[in-house]
Amino acid sequence: MSQPRDASPHASPPVANVMPAVHYLNADRGVWSWLTTIDHKRIGIMYFVSVLFAFLLGGIFAMLLRIEHLTPEPTIMGANTYNRMFTLHGVVMIFMFMIPAIPGIFGNFLLPLMLGAKDVAFPKLNLLSLYLYWAGATLASVGMVMGGTDTGWTFYAPYSTSTPTTLFPVLLGVFIMGFSSIVTGLNFIVTIHTLRAPGMGWMRIPLFVWAIYATSIIQVLATPVIGLTVLLVGIEKVGGFGLFDATRGGDPVLFQHMFWFYSHPAVYIMVLPAMGVMSEVIGAFSRKNIFGYKAIAYSSLGIAFVGFFAWGHHMFVSGQSVLDNGAFAAISMLVGVFTAIKVFNWVATLYRGSIAVKTPMLYACGFLFFLVFGGMTGIAVATVSLDVHWHDTYFVVAHFHFIMVGAVIMAFLAAMHYWFPKMFGRNYNEGWGMVAASFIILGFNATFIPQFLVGNAGMPRRYFMYPERFTSLNVASTAGSSLLAFGFVIIVIYLIYALVRGEVAGPNPWGSRGYEWNTPSPPPKHNFDVTPVIDRDAHSYQEPGEEVEHVVI
Amino acid sequence: MSSSEAHAIAGDQPHAAHDPHLAHHFDTIEKQDHAVRLGMWLFLGTEVLLFAGLFLGYTVYRHFYHQTFHEASRTLDLALGALNTVVLISSSFTVAMAFYFVKKGKNGACATMLVLTVLCALTFLVVKTFEYRHKFLEGALPGKFYHFEEVKGQGANLFYTVYFLATGLHAFHVIVGMSILIWVLARVLKGHFSPTYYIPVELGGLYWHLVDLVWIFLFPLLYLI
Amino acid sequence: MANQPVVPSNAPSHAPSHAEEHASHGPGRYFVIWFVLLGFTGLTVWTGRMDLGAANIGIALAIATIKETLVVLFFMHLSDSHGANRLVFLVSVLFLVVLLVGVFGDLLSRAEISLPSGAPAFDSPESSAPAPR
């Protein structure tokens, strides 16, 4: 489909765009039409709203924790409350936000558009995945209202099987949300296999789709294990029989094996879609073909595959054998190779590209920085001899927040800004976007770099109080988290404003070559009037007759 | 766009003579069938990983308490276990035959095979009930309820914990599979299927085979060694 | 970029596609597989209650694997199914094995102090002699 005009960020100001009269948001009216929709775009929007509520909840827990850590003594809460607070922060952030966020929102919204399809393979299952998410999230929230649990999001036995706190609704909520994850992954895999438009071979699918494909494999195969594990914990707590009670000959380390067999690949469920977003954003805002398409595509599969072999690095000090420790350490470092491949390819894409300094690109830069540092500290903690010192300290906390917040949430924000015009047909205010991005990137550094330092100095995690000498770093971290929170508040404000009063975006305000930009913004309910035929490579900026500037390898 | 382009893809054209089972977002029924089968195999993959945890539990505690597990497995009724194995294998055969018949258009024979499969499933559950009842009476119960005098020693209660969890989860799947097959049977009797449309029978059968597969491994591990 | 749709066959095809063609064979093969499975069941019951020491587990698992292969290939038609389906099944089984191997490797090589009492301990340089009670 031809562009109405050259819509690159460097073109002269375009004439005013017109919002399509009918699109997926207004095609059917009424709450019931939303609750019974099988339109993947509407399902994506509903995930959007739900997931943002979860982020708000998890964020409030985080702020309360940081406020508590302003002083070494009790500040605003007692010890038991603190324990529940960090548990629920983890449970909400991981199961209600991080796991569903990018696949549920952007995967759902974009996959059919990127593949040239009218919908995902199983639209009703898609709606079911949303309902399962709501059911699980509600159940877990009920558990929180009933007082919540204090086991940590890792639910380690034997404490989890004997804690007097309200654990069962939380476990059941996690179990049901797991099903949502499985259904989503299954749907995406089948969609990618069977609903590609004519002409779209595997080596022409967008890199975001490759990332979602790899993520979905993990969702489908790893999640059942944690489903069973939390079920066993629930049965042991309520029924008094199970596999983890040492007084009856059970082995608590077995719980850890089973738990981490899912929970390690789970972090790749969180990070792989983020990496996919990055491939899209970096290509679009360098106006250049992605360097090393095949390398990025295969390394996504590589991360997903090797990620299944590395779970024991969470268990270095649990009593696991030295042999397994060594094996898991070595395998974990292998994942770093695949990640590095991606980082090099992204940087090579930026090189000599026509960089547009827009909000998504700012977040992309933040992502690269935080992924590299977070990833390198990951290799560091994967070294057994070092992890013996760092395990259960704030060093590990800082490491995974660098990846989960620094990398994944930067990517989430980049995705939100990049695809906002596509989803809602309006542009947000670029100036405020950059202001918020600055607060977030700077605030993030201020929050988590002190945590590396204080963790290395020996401050344990999940401890209600800390020795006095760690006070200044903790105060610094809390101050940073306020900046971070402030940045998020700014984003909410200008995005809501953009929804109602934003400038109409037109089909492709970024001039991106992603396939999804070939539809109007917002897209019509049925995506395409006629199924498109794909006759060029994914996100290709090659013009006919152009020199080899935009080389694809 | 020209009208010649507009009607190119099956499903775009209104009221085309296309398969009534074809969903609007699939081009052809072959693609749709492939998608549905792939989806089912993915689901079976999740079931394999679901039982993986229980097989792991068995492996771990068998390794720790080799002797006790060996003694405990002798207290399970081998005849009933073997009978259940034969029943499930035969039910796999009958459901495979049901699929064969529906593809040939022999709906009556298909229905008969499905009825036999469901009867096998019921037999399995009845036998399991007898076995469970026996264990209850003996006191060979999981975890804190264990008071079975015949097998003592560290880890004895764990054998029965694994036994009840694994066979319990499996029995749950037998019930689910049986329900699915009853639903498929109802549709066969109503004449929904033909040599050109039989995929629900195929998928129901695939799920049932998985139930059999799990038992093929559970049986020797729990009853024999 | 022109948007000429390529036209796949508009006529709904009722014949199974090549990849999913369950070969039009007779029902005989199902009977054969059934009897073979029953035979292996008998074999595993017979060998299972013999005392063959460590070989018992190996034989039982080998027979179970053979039975599983037969069911998957022939009753579930994986032998004439799309490659994608086969890959899904194989990868699932692979990760099951990875889970078992990873944990079992841990069990076999743990220090005695990390094991439940009564559990066999191997290769622990600290312990003088394993002391099962």
PDB file of C-alpha atoms in Angstrom, chain A residues 56-217:
ATOM      1  CA  LEU A  56      -0.258   0.694  39.693  1.00  0.00           C
ATOM      2  CA  LEU A  57      -0.924  -1.749  42.509  1.00  0.00           C
ATOM      3  CA  GLY A  58       2.541  -3.267  42.355  1.00  0.00           C
ATOM      4  CA  GLY A  59       4.030   0.194  42.148  1.00  0.00           C
ATOM      5  CA  ILE A  60       2.203   1.329  45.261  1.00  0.00           C
ATOM      6  CA  PHE A  61       3.576  -1.686  47.117  1.00  0.00           C
ATOM      7  CA  ALA A  62       7.043  -0.766  45.839  1.00  0.00           C
ATOM      8  CA  MET A  63       6.772   2.825  47.002  1.00  0.00           C
ATOM      9  CA  LEU A  64       5.614   1.687  50.437  1.00  0.00           C
ATOM     10  CA  LEU A  65       8.597  -0.632  50.676  1.00  0.00           C
ATOM     11  CA  ARG A  66      10.981   2.124  49.709  1.00  0.00           C
ATOM     12  CA  ILE A  67       9.412   4.527  52.187  1.00  0.00           C
ATOM     13  CA  GLU A  68       9.786   1.880  54.873  1.00  0.00           C
ATOM     14  CA  HIS A  69      13.492   1.655  54.022  1.00  0.00           C
ATOM     15  CA  LEU A  70      14.065   5.360  54.581  1.00  0.00           C
ATOM     16  CA  THR A  71      15.175   4.511  58.088  1.00  0.00           C
ATOM     17  CA  PRO A  72      16.878   1.438  59.535  1.00  0.00           C
ATOM     18  CA  GLU A  73      14.147   1.027  62.160  1.00  0.00           C
ATOM     19  CA  PRO A  74      10.440   0.569  61.511  1.00  0.00           C
ATOM     20  CA  THR A  75       9.260   3.599  59.569  1.00  0.00           C
ATOM     21  CA  ILE A  76       5.653   3.121  58.534  1.00  0.00           C
ATOM     22  CA  MET A  77       4.925  -0.560  59.038  1.00  0.00           C
ATOM     23  CA  GLY A  78       5.591  -3.539  61.230  1.00  0.00           C
ATOM     24  CA  ALA A  79       7.662  -6.569  60.320  1.00  0.00           C
ATOM     25  CA  ASN A  80       4.795  -8.819  59.308  1.00  0.00           C
ATOM     26  CA  THR A  81       3.324  -6.135  57.104  1.00  0.00           C
ATOM     27  CA  TYR A  82       6.686  -5.629  55.473  1.00  0.00           C
ATOM     28  CA  ASN A  83       6.915  -9.302  54.664  1.00  0.00           C
ATOM     29  CA  ARG A  84       3.514  -9.295  53.076  1.00  0.00           C
ATOM     30  CA  MET A  85       4.308  -6.099  51.203  1.00  0.00           C
ATOM     31  CA  PHE A  86       7.363  -7.457  49.406  1.00  0.00           C
ATOM     32  CA  THR A  87       5.569 -10.725  48.714  1.00  0.00           C
ATOM     33  CA  LEU A  88       2.633  -9.005  47.131  1.00  0.00           C
ATOM     34  CA  HIS A  89       4.854  -6.565  45.266  1.00  0.00           C
ATOM     35  CA  GLY A  90       6.537  -9.560  43.690  1.00  0.00           C
ATOM     36  CA  VAL A  91       3.361 -11.539  43.013  1.00  0.00           C
ATOM     37  CA  VAL A  92       1.536  -8.592  41.480  1.00  0.00           C
ATOM     38  CA  MET A  93       4.430  -7.320  39.439  1.00  0.00           C
ATOM     39  CA  ILE A  94       5.434 -10.703  38.078  1.00  0.00           C
ATOM     40  CA  PHE A  95       2.180 -12.544  37.554  1.00  0.00           C
ATOM     41  CA  MET A  96      -0.201  -9.668  37.029  1.00  0.00           C
ATOM     42  CA  PHE A  97       2.053  -7.304  35.138  1.00  0.00           C
ATOM     43  CA  MET A  98       5.316  -8.543  33.685  1.00  0.00           C
ATOM     44  CA  ILE A  99       4.235 -11.902  32.314  1.00  0.00           C
ATOM     45  CA  PRO A 100       1.061 -10.768  30.553  1.00  0.00           C
ATOM     46  CA  ALA A 101       2.073  -7.207  29.640  1.00  0.00           C
ATOM     47  CA  ILE A 102       3.829  -7.152  26.302  1.00  0.00           C
ATOM     48  CA  PRO A 103       2.404 -10.392  24.895  1.00  0.00           C
ATOM     49  CA  GLY A 104      -1.098  -9.658  26.166  1.00  0.00           C
ATOM     50  CA  ILE A 105      -1.243  -6.089  24.980  1.00  0.00           C
ATOM     51  CA  PHE A 106       1.072  -5.742  22.036  1.00  0.00           C
ATOM     52  CA  GLY A 107       1.205  -9.391  21.051  1.00  0.00           C
ATOM     53  CA  ASN A 108      -2.562  -9.531  20.877  1.00  0.00           C
ATOM     54  CA  PHE A 109      -2.968  -6.197  19.150  1.00  0.00           C
ATOM     55  CA  LEU A 110      -0.154  -6.476  16.655  1.00  0.00           C
ATOM     56  CA  LEU A 111       0.389 -10.103  15.783  1.00  0.00           C
ATOM     57  CA  PRO A 112      -2.417 -10.441  13.238  1.00  0.00           C
ATOM     58  CA  LEU A 113      -1.648  -6.998  11.829  1.00  0.00           C
ATOM     59  CA  MET A 114       2.007  -7.869  11.463  1.00  0.00           C
ATOM     60  CA  LEU A 115       1.186 -11.176   9.823  1.00  0.00           C
ATOM     61  CA  GLY A 116      -1.471  -9.833   7.489  1.00  0.00           C
ATOM     62  CA  ALA A 117      -4.166 -11.885   9.193  1.00  0.00           C
ATOM     63  CA  LYS A 118      -7.704 -11.035  10.196  1.00  0.00           C
ATOM     64  CA  ASP A 119      -7.381 -12.371  13.723  1.00  0.00           C
ATOM     65  CA  VAL A 120      -5.444 -14.822  15.837  1.00  0.00           C
ATOM     66  CA  ALA A 121      -5.946 -18.538  15.224  1.00  0.00           C
ATOM     67  CA  PHE A 122      -8.415 -19.051  18.071  1.00  0.00           C
ATOM     68  CA  PRO A 123     -10.228 -15.782  18.780  1.00  0.00           C
ATOM     69  CA  LYS A 124     -12.547 -17.224  21.415  1.00  0.00           C
ATOM     70  CA  LEU A 125      -9.632 -18.793  23.251  1.00  0.00           C
ATOM     71  CA  ASN A 126      -8.099 -15.351  23.192  1.00  0.00           C
ATOM     72  CA  LEU A 127     -11.085 -13.933  25.037  1.00  0.00           C
ATOM     73  CA  LEU A 128     -10.878 -16.864  27.421  1.00  0.00           C
ATOM     74  CA  SER A 129      -7.261 -15.992  28.202  1.00  0.00           C
ATOM     75  CA  LEU A 130      -8.401 -12.519  29.197  1.00  0.00           C
ATOM     76  CA  TYR A 131     -11.126 -13.886  31.457  1.00  0.00           C
ATOM     77  CA  LEU A 132      -8.688 -16.310  33.032  1.00  0.00           C
ATOM     78  CA  TYR A 133      -6.353 -13.419  33.720  1.00  0.00           C
ATOM     79  CA  TRP A 134      -9.152 -11.449  35.331  1.00  0.00           C
ATOM     80  CA  ALA A 135     -10.260 -14.420  37.386  1.00  0.00           C
ATOM     81  CA  GLY A 136      -6.755 -15.186  38.617  1.00  0.00           C
ATOM     82  CA  ALA A 137      -5.962 -11.562  39.332  1.00  0.00           C
ATOM     83  CA  THR A 138      -9.212 -11.143  41.239  1.00  0.00           C
ATOM     84  CA  LEU A 139      -8.583 -14.236  43.294  1.00  0.00           C
ATOM     85  CA  ALA A 140      -5.058 -13.145  44.145  1.00  0.00           C
ATOM     86  CA  SER A 141      -6.410  -9.709  45.053  1.00  0.00           C
ATOM     87  CA  VAL A 142      -8.993 -11.294  47.322  1.00  0.00           C
ATOM     88  CA  GLY A 143      -6.132 -13.058  49.023  1.00  0.00           C
ATOM     89  CA  MET A 144      -4.390  -9.738  49.458  1.00  0.00           C
ATOM     90  CA  VAL A 145      -7.469  -8.148  50.943  1.00  0.00           C
ATOM     91  CA  MET A 146      -7.731 -11.064  53.354  1.00  0.00           C
ATOM     92  CA  GLY A 147      -4.289 -10.150  54.629  1.00  0.00           C
ATOM     93  CA  GLY A 148      -2.039 -11.602  52.028  1.00  0.00           C
ATOM     94  CA  THR A 149       0.878 -13.905  52.483  1.00  0.00           C
ATOM     95  CA  ASP A 150       4.436 -13.376  53.653  1.00  0.00           C
ATOM     96  CA  THR A 151       6.330 -16.172  51.950  1.00  0.00           C
ATOM     97  CA  GLY A 152       7.920 -14.072  49.242  1.00  0.00           C
ATOM     98  CA  TRP A 153       6.689 -14.511  45.665  1.00  0.00           C
ATOM     99  CA  THR A 154       8.868 -17.617  45.571  1.00  0.00           C
ATOM    100  CA  PHE A 155       6.627 -19.517  48.048  1.00  0.00           C
ATOM    101  CA  TYR A 156       9.510 -21.621  49.352  1.00  0.00           C
ATOM    102  CA  ALA A 157       8.578 -24.765  51.239  1.00  0.00           C
ATOM    103  CA  PRO A 158       8.483 -25.623  54.122  1.00  0.00           C
ATOM    104  CA  TYR A 159       7.420 -22.140  55.214  1.00  0.00           C
ATOM    105  CA  SER A 160       4.793 -21.841  52.507  1.00  0.00           C
ATOM    106  CA  THR A 161       3.226 -25.136  53.519  1.00  0.00           C
ATOM    107  CA  SER A 162       2.925 -24.071  57.137  1.00  0.00           C
ATOM    108  CA  THR A 163       2.522 -20.282  57.159  1.00  0.00           C
ATOM    109  CA  PRO A 164      -0.559 -19.070  59.018  1.00  0.00           C
ATOM    110  CA  THR A 165      -1.081 -16.267  56.489  1.00  0.00           C
ATOM    111  CA  THR A 166      -3.602 -16.267  53.655  1.00  0.00           C
ATOM    112  CA  LEU A 167      -1.776 -18.192  50.989  1.00  0.00           C
ATOM    113  CA  PHE A 168      -4.359 -20.362  49.266  1.00  0.00           C
ATOM    114  CA  PRO A 169      -6.272 -17.670  47.304  1.00  0.00           C
ATOM    115  CA  VAL A 170      -2.993 -16.182  46.149  1.00  0.00           C
ATOM    116  CA  LEU A 171      -1.745 -19.587  44.968  1.00  0.00           C
ATOM    117  CA  LEU A 172      -5.006 -20.317  43.234  1.00  0.00           C
ATOM    118  CA  GLY A 173      -4.877 -16.911  41.561  1.00  0.00           C
ATOM    119  CA  VAL A 174      -1.373 -17.619  40.290  1.00  0.00           C
ATOM    120  CA  PHE A 175      -2.525 -21.046  39.076  1.00  0.00           C
ATOM    121  CA  ILE A 176      -5.380 -19.569  37.059  1.00  0.00           C
ATOM    122  CA  MET A 177      -3.242 -16.779  35.636  1.00  0.00           C
ATOM    123  CA  GLY A 178      -0.866 -19.492  34.525  1.00  0.00           C
ATOM    124  CA  PHE A 179      -3.621 -20.952  32.387  1.00  0.00           C
ATOM    125  CA  SER A 180      -4.144 -17.547  30.804  1.00  0.00           C
ATOM    126  CA  SER A 181      -0.480 -17.485  29.922  1.00  0.00           C
ATOM    127  CA  ILE A 182      -0.592 -20.973  28.412  1.00  0.00           C
ATOM    128  CA  VAL A 183      -3.641 -20.185  26.302  1.00  0.00           C
ATOM    129  CA  THR A 184      -2.075 -16.974  25.015  1.00  0.00           C
ATOM    130  CA  GLY A 185       1.140 -18.732  24.076  1.00  0.00           C
ATOM    131  CA  LEU A 186      -0.680 -21.580  22.364  1.00  0.00           C
ATOM    132  CA  ASN A 187      -2.776 -19.147  20.361  1.00  0.00           C
ATOM    133  CA  PHE A 188       0.244 -17.180  19.211  1.00  0.00           C
ATOM    134  CA  ILE A 189       2.250 -20.211  18.132  1.00  0.00           C
ATOM    135  CA  VAL A 190      -0.593 -21.523  16.005  1.00  0.00           C
ATOM    136  CA  THR A 191      -1.269 -18.059  14.586  1.00  0.00           C
ATOM    137  CA  ILE A 192       2.324 -17.631  13.493  1.00  0.00           C
ATOM    138  CA  HIS A 193       2.403 -21.093  11.942  1.00  0.00           C
ATOM    139  CA  THR A 194      -0.855 -20.869  10.043  1.00  0.00           C
ATOM    140  CA  LEU A 195      -2.016 -17.308   9.473  1.00  0.00           C
ATOM    141  CA  ARG A 196       0.902 -15.644   7.730  1.00  0.00           C
ATOM    142  CA  ALA A 197      -0.145 -13.699   4.629  1.00  0.00           C
ATOM    143  CA  PRO A 198       0.836 -15.047   1.227  1.00  0.00           C
ATOM    144  CA  GLY A 199       4.472 -14.313   0.511  1.00  0.00           C
ATOM    145  CA  MET A 200       5.450 -14.167   4.165  1.00  0.00           C
ATOM    146  CA  GLY A 201       7.883 -16.981   4.699  1.00  0.00           C
ATOM    147  CA  TRP A 202       9.495 -17.511   8.071  1.00  0.00           C
ATOM    148  CA  MET A 203      12.399 -15.250   7.158  1.00  0.00           C
ATOM    149  CA  ARG A 204      10.038 -12.393   6.423  1.00  0.00           C
ATOM    150  CA  ILE A 205       8.140 -12.276   9.653  1.00  0.00           C
ATOM    151  CA  PRO A 206       8.845  -9.185  11.750  1.00  0.00           C
ATOM    152  CA  LEU A 207      11.355  -9.587  14.560  1.00  0.00           C
ATOM    153  CA  PHE A 208       8.683  -8.783  17.139  1.00  0.00           C
ATOM    154  CA  VAL A 209       6.853 -11.853  15.881  1.00  0.00           C
ATOM    155  CA  TRP A 210       9.982 -13.989  16.281  1.00  0.00           C
ATOM    156  CA  ALA A 211      10.282 -12.735  19.828  1.00  0.00           C
ATOM    157  CA  ILE A 212       6.643 -13.524  20.575  1.00  0.00           C
ATOM    158  CA  TYR A 213       7.091 -16.964  19.030  1.00  0.00           C
ATOM    159  CA  ALA A 214      10.009 -17.771  21.307  1.00  0.00           C
ATOM    160  CA  THR A 215       8.114 -16.354  24.291  1.00  0.00           C
ATOM    161  CA  SER A 216       5.071 -18.457  23.505  1.00  0.00           C
ATOM    162  CA  ILE A 217       7.123 -21.643  23.469  1.00  0.00           C
TER     163      ILE A 217
END
